[in-house]
Coordinates of C-alpha atoms in Angstrom, one line a residue:
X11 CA -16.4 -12.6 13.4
X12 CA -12.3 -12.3 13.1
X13 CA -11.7 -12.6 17.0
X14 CA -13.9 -12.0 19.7
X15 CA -14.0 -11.8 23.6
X16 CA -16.8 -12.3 25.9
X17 CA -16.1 -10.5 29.1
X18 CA -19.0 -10.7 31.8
X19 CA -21.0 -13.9 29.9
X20 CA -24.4 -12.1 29.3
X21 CA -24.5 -12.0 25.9
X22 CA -24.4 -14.6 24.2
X23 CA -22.3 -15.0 21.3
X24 CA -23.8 -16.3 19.0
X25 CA -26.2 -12.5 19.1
X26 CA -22.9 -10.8 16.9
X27 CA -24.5 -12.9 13.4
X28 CA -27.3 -10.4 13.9
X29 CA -25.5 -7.7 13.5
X30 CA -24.1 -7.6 9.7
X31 CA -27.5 -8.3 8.4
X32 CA -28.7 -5.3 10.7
X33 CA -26.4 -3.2 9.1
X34 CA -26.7 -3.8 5.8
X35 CA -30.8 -3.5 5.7
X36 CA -30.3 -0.1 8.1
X37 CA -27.7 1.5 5.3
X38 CA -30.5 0.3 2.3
X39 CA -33.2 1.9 4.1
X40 CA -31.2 5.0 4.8
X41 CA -31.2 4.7 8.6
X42 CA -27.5 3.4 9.5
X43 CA -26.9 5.1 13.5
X44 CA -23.5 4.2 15.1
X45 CA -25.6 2.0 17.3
X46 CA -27.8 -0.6 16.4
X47 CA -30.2 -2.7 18.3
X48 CA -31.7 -6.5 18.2
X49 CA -34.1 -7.5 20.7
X50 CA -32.1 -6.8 24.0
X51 CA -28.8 -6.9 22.7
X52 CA -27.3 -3.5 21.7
X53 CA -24.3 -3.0 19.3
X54 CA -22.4 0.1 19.5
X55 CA -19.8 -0.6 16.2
X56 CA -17.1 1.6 14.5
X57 CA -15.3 1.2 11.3
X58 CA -11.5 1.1 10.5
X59 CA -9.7 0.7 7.6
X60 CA -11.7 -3.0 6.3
X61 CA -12.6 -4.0 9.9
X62 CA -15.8 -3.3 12.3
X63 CA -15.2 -3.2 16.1
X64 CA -18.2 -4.1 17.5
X65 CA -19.1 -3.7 21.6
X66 CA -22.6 -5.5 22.9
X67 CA -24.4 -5.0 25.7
X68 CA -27.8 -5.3 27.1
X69 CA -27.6 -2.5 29.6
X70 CA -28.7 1.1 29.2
X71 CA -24.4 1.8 29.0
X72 CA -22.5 5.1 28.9
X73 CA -21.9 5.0 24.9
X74 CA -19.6 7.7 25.0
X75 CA -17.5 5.3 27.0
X76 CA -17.5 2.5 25.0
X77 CA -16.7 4.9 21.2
X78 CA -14.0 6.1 23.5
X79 CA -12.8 2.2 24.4
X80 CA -13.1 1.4 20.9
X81 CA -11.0 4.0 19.2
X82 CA -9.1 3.4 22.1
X83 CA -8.3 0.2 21.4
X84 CA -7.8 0.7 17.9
X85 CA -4.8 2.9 18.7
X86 CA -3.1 0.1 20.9
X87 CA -3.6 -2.4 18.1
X88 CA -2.2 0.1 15.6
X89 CA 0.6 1.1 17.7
X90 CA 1.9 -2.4 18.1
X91 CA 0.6 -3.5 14.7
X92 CA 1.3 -0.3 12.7
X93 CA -2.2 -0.7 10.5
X94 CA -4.9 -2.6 12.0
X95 CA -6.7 -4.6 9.4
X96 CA -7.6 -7.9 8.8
X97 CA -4.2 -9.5 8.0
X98 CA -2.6 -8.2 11.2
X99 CA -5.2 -9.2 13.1
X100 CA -4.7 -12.8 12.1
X101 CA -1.2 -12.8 12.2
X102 CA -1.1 -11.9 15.6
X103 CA -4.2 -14.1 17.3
X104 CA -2.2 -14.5 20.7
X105 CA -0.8 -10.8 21.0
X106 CA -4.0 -9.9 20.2
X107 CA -5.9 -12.1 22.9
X108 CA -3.7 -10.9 25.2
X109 CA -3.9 -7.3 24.8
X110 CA -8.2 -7.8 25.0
X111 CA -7.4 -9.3 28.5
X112 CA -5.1 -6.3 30.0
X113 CA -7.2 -3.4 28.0
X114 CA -10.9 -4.1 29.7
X115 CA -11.8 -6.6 33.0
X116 CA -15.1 -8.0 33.3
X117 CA -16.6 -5.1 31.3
X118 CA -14.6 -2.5 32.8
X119 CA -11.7 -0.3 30.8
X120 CA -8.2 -1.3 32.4
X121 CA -5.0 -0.3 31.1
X122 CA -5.2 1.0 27.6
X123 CA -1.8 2.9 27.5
X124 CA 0.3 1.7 24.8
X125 CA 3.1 2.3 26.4
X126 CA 2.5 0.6 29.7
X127 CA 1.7 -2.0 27.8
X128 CA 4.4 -3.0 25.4
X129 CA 6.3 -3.3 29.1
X130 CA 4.8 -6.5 29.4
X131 CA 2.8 -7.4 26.6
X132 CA 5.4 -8.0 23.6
X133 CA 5.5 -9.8 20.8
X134 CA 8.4 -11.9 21.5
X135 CA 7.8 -15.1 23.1
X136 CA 8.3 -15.0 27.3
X137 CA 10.5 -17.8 28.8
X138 CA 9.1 -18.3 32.5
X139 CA 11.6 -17.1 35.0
X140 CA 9.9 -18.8 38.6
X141 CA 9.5 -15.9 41.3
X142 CA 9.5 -13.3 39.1
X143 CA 6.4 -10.6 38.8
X144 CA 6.2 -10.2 34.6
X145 CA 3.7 -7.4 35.3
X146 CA 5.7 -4.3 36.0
X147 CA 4.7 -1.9 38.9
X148 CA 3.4 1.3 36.8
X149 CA 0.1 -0.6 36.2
X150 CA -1.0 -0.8 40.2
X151 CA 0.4 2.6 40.9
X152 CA -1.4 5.9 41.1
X153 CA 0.4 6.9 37.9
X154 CA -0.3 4.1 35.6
X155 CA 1.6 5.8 32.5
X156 CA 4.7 6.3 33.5
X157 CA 7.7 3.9 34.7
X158 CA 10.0 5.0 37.3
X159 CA 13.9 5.7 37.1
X160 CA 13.6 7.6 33.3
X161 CA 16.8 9.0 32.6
X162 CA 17.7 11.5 30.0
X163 CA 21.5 12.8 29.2
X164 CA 19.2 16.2 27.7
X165 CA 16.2 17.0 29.8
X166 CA 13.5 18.5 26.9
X167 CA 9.9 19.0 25.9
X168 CA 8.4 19.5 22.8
X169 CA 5.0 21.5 22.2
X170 CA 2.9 21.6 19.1
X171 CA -0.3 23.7 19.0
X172 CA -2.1 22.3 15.7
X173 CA -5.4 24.0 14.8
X174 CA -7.6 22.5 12.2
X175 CA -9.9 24.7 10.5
X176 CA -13.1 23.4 9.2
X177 CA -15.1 25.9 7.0
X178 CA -18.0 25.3 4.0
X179 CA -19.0 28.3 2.2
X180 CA -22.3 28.3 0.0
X181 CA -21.7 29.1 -3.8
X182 CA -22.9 32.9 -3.4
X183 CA -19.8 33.7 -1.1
X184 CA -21.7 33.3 2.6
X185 CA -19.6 31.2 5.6
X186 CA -22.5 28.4 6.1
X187 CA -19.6 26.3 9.2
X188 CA -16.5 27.4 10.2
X189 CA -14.9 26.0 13.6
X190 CA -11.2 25.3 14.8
X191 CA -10.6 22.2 16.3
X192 CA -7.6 22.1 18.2
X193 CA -4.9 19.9 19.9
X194 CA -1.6 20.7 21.9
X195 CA 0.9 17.6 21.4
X196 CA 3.7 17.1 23.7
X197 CA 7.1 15.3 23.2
X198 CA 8.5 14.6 26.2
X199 CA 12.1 14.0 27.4
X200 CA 12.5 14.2 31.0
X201 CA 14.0 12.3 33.9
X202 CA 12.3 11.0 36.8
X203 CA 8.6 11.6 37.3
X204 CA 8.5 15.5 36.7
X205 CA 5.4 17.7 37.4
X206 CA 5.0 20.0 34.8
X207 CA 2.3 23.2 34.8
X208 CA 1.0 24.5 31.1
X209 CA -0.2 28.4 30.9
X210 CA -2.5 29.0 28.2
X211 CA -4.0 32.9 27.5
X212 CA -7.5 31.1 28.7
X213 CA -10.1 33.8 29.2
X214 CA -12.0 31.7 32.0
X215 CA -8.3 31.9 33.5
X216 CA -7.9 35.6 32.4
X217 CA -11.0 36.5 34.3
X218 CA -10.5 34.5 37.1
X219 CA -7.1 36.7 37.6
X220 CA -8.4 40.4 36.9
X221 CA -6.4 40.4 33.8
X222 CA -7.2 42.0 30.2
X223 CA -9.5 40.1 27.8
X224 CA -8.1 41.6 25.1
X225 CA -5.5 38.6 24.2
X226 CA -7.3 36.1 25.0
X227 CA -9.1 32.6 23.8
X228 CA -12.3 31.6 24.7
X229 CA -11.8 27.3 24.8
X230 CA -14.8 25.3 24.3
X231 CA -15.1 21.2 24.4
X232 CA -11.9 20.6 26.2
X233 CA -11.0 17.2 26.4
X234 CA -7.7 16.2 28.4
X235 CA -5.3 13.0 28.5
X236 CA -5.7 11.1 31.8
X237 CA -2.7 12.7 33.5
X238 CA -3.8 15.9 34.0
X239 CA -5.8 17.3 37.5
X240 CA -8.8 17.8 36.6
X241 CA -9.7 19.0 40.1
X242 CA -7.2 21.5 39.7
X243 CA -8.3 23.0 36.4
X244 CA -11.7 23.0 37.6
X245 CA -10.7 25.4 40.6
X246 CA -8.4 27.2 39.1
X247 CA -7.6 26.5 35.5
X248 CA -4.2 25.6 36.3
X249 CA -3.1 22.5 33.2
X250 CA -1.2 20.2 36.0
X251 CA 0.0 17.1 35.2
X252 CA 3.3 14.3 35.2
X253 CA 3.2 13.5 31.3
X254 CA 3.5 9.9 29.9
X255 CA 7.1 9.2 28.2
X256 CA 8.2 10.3 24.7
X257 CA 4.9 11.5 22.7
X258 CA 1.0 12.0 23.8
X259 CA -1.8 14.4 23.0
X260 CA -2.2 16.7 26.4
X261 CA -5.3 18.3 25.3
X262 CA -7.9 18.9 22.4
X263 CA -10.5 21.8 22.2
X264 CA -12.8 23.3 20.0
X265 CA -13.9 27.2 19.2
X266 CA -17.0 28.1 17.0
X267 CA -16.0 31.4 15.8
X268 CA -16.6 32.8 12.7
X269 CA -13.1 32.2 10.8
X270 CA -12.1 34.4 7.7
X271 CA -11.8 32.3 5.4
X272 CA -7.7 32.0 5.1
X273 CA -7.6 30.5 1.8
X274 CA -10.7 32.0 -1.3
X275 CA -11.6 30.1 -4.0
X276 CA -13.6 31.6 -7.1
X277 CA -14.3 29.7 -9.7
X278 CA -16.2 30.2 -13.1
X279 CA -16.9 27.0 -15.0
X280 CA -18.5 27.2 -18.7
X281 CA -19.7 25.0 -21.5
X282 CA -19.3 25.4 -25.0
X283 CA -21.8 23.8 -26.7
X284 CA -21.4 20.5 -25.1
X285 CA -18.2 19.5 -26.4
X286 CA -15.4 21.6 -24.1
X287 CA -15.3 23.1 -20.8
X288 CA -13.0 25.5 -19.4
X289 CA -12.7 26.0 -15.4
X290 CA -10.6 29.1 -14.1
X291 CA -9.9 29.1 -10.8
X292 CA -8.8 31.7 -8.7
X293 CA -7.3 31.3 -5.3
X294 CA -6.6 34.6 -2.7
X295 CA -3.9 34.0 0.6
X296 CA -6.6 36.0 3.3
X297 CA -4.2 35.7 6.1
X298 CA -0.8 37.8 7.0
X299 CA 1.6 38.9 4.6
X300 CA 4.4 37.5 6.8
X301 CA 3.1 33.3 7.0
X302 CA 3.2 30.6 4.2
X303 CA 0.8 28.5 3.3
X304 CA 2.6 25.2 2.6
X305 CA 1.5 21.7 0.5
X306 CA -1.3 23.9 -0.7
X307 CA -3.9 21.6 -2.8
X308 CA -7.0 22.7 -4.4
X309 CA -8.9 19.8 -6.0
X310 CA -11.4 21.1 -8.4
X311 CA -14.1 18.7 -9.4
X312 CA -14.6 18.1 -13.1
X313 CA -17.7 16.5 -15.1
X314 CA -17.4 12.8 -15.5
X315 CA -17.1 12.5 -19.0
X316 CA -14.5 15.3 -19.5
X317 CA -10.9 14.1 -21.6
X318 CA -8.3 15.7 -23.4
X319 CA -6.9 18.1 -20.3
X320 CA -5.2 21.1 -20.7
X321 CA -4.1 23.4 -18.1
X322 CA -2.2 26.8 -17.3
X323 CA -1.2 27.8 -13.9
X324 CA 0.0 31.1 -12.9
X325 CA 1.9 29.2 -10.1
X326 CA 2.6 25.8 -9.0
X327 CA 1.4 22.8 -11.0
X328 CA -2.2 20.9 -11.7
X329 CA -3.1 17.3 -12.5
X330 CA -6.2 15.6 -13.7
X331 CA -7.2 12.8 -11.5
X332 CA -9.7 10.9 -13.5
X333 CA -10.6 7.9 -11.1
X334 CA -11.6 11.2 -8.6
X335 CA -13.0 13.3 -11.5
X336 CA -10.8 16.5 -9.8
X337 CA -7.9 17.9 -10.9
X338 CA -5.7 19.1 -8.1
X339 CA -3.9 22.0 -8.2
X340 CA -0.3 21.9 -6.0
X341 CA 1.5 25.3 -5.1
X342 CA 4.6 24.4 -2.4
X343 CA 4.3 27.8 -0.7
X344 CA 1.5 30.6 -1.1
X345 CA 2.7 33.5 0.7
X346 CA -0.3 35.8 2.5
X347 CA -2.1 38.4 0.6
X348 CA -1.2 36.5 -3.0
X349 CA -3.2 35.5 -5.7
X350 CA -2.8 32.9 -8.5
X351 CA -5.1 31.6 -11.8
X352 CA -5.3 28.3 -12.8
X353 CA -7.0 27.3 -15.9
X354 CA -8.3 24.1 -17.4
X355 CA -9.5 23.1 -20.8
X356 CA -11.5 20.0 -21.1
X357 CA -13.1 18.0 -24.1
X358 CA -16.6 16.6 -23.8
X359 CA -18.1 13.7 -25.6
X360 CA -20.3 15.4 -28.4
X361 CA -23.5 13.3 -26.7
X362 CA -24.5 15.3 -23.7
X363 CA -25.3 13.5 -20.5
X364 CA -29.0 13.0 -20.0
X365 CA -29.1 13.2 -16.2
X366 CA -28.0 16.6 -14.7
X367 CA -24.7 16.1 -12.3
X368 CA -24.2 17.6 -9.1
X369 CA -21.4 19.7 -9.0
X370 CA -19.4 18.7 -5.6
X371 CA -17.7 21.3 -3.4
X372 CA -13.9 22.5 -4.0
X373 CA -11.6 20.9 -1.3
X374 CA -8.4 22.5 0.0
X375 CA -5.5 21.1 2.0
X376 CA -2.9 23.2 3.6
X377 CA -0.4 24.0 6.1
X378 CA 0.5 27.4 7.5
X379 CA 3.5 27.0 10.1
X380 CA 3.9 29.3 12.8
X381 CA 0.7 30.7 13.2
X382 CA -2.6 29.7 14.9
X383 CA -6.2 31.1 14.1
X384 CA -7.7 31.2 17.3
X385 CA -4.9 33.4 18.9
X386 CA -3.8 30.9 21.5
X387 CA -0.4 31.3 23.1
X388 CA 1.7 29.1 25.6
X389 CA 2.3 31.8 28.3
X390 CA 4.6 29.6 30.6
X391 CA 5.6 25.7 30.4
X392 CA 7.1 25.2 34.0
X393 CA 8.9 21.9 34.8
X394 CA 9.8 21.1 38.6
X395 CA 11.0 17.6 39.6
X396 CA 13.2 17.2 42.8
X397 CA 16.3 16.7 41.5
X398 CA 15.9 20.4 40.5
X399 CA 17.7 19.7 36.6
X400 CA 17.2 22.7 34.2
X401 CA 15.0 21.6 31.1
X402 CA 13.5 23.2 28.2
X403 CA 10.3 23.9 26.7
X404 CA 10.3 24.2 22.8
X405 CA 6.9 25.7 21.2
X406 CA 5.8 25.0 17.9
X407 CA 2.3 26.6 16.3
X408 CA 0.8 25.2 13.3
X409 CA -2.6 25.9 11.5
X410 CA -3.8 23.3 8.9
X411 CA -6.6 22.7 6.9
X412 CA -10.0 20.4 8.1
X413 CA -13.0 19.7 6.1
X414 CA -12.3 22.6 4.4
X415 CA -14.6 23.2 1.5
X416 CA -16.4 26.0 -0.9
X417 CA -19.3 25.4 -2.9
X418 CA -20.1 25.7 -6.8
X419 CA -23.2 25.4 -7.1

């Protein structure tokens, strides 16, 4: 263990040397679960980067709570680390310690803000100044992410409504998954301790209110940041909340509708008697003639052994990546509606491989600014704070791709 921090004293710690040899007999046998057990002792354990973060406890605990803790904390370290990994863990032992003692209390999740935190928790040493409190007041009051007396010279907030679309389609052409996960993002730059009310075209919301269904968004899964009412949304679907400082996540959802897909792929690979293969590729915009489809990558896996590449793109430009055994092709902008080729000649070693390879799927990454799958607007961002300043709300949509992948074979 790099650093460790027993908080209620019932598990001894000595129980953590169980836990790699755990691991590594679950993964041989096939069986790894995010939570692993030995005797009485439970480990709950995620991964990041070269590290594993690793929660025990003996009691039948809310899991959901500790994940949530854990990728929790991994964001504070990273936000006052910039990468957490195993060199800036042990350059920063003390910071580190200290940061475990604010962010959980005898077992119990405290203040994990970031923010709040780097108030009093920095990594400059503290010379101690008699009668004064070094723990400011935001953490004991009943909004423990934001400081009082915030001034701005230009009062402004930012919104960003990304979608992620995940989709796998089978090699004959039929949508197996597609979903759209979702997050609005807020940048935030207000004075004082504004309360600010976000309208959504919600159908629960629609209904609620009489109004048409037409243009509106059935939201599934939503998940909120701690500042907003959830009593409130509960009655009456109203997003209420006083946001954190500068940038947070307000809210993430999820939809499970069938999604066209916005980017086809077809593909037709062939062998010429085991010493070349050419791949042509062909890739269709599905989505509206007015968007863009930016960074557009299509990574197109090849057989192991190929060498020799050639290729010949109707647009854009494509690169073998051996260590990956893809080659990606790059197009900057793929208007709606479009279609491009890309071909690639490959050599083969005369011996053909004995074993048969699985082809793996063809990825694509990509950006499409300005429009949003689902439908979802920002009806109304209203801002009221008492000294009754004028701000404004700036909206931004954004669709991008998930695990977004079609199928070969």
């Amino acid at each position: 263990p790099l650093i460790s921090r027993n908080y209620k004293g019932d598990v001894a710690m000595s129980e953590i040397e169980y836990f790699m040899p755990l691991l590594v007999q679950r993964e041989e046998e096939g069986a790894l679960a995010p939570l692993l057990s030995h005797g009485r002792v439970h480990f709950l354990w995620i991964k990041h980067s070269n590290l594993y973060l690793v929660a025990t406890t003996l009691k039948n605990a809310n899991a959901s709570l500790v994940y949530s803790f854990l990728y929790k904390a991994v964001e504070v370290f990273c936000e006052y680390f910039k990468e957490l990994e195993e060199e800036s863990i042990r350059d920063n032992f003390v910071i580190v310690y200290e940061l475990l003692d604010e962010l959980m209390d005898f077992g119990f999740p405290q203040t994990t803000d970031s923010k709040i935190l780097q108030e009093y928790i920095t990594q400059q040493g503290n010379k101690l100044e008699t009668g004064k409190s070094r723990v400011p007041p935001t953490v004991t009051n009943a909004v423990s992410w934001r400081s009082e007396g915030i001034k701005y010279k230009k009062n402004e907030v930012f919104i960003d409504v990304i979608e992620s679309v995940n989709l796998l389609v089978s090699a004959n052409g039929s949508v197996l998954l597609s979903e759209i996960v979702g997050t609005i993002k807020l940048k935030v730059f207000l004075s004082g301790m504004p309360e600010l009310r976000l309208g959504l075209n919600d159908r629960v919301l629609f209904e609620l209110t009489g109004r048409s269904k037409n243009k509106s968004v059935e939201l599934e899964d939503v998940k909120f940041h701690q500042c907003v009412r959830l009593s409130r949304f509960d009655n009456d679907r109203t997003i209420s909340f006083i946001p954190p400082d500068g940038d947070f996540e307000l809210m993430s959802y999820r939809l499970s509708t069938q999604v066209k897909p916005l980017i086809w792929i077809e593909s037709v690979i062939e062998k010429f008697s085991h010493s070349r293969v050419e791949i042509m590729v062909k890739a269709k915009g599905q989505f509206k003639k007015q968007s863009v489809a930016n960074s557009v990558e299509i990574s197109v896996p090849v057989p192991s052994d190929a060498d020799s590449p050639r290729f010949k793109t109707s647009v854009g430009s494509a690169k073998y990546v051996p260590e990956k055994n893809v080659v990606i092709w790059s197009i900057k902008s793929f208007p709606g509606g479009k279609e491009y080729l890309m071909r690639a000649h490959f050599g083969l070693p005369s011996v053909e491989k004995e074993e048969l390879e699985g082809r793996p799927p063809i990825g694509v990454k990509f950006e499409i600014p300005y429009f949003t799958v689902s439908g979802i607007q920002v009806r109304y961002m209203k801002i009221i704070e008492k000294s009754g300043y004028q701000a404004l709300p700036w909206v931004r949509y954004i669709t991008q791709s998930g695990d977004y992948q079609l199928r070969t074979s």
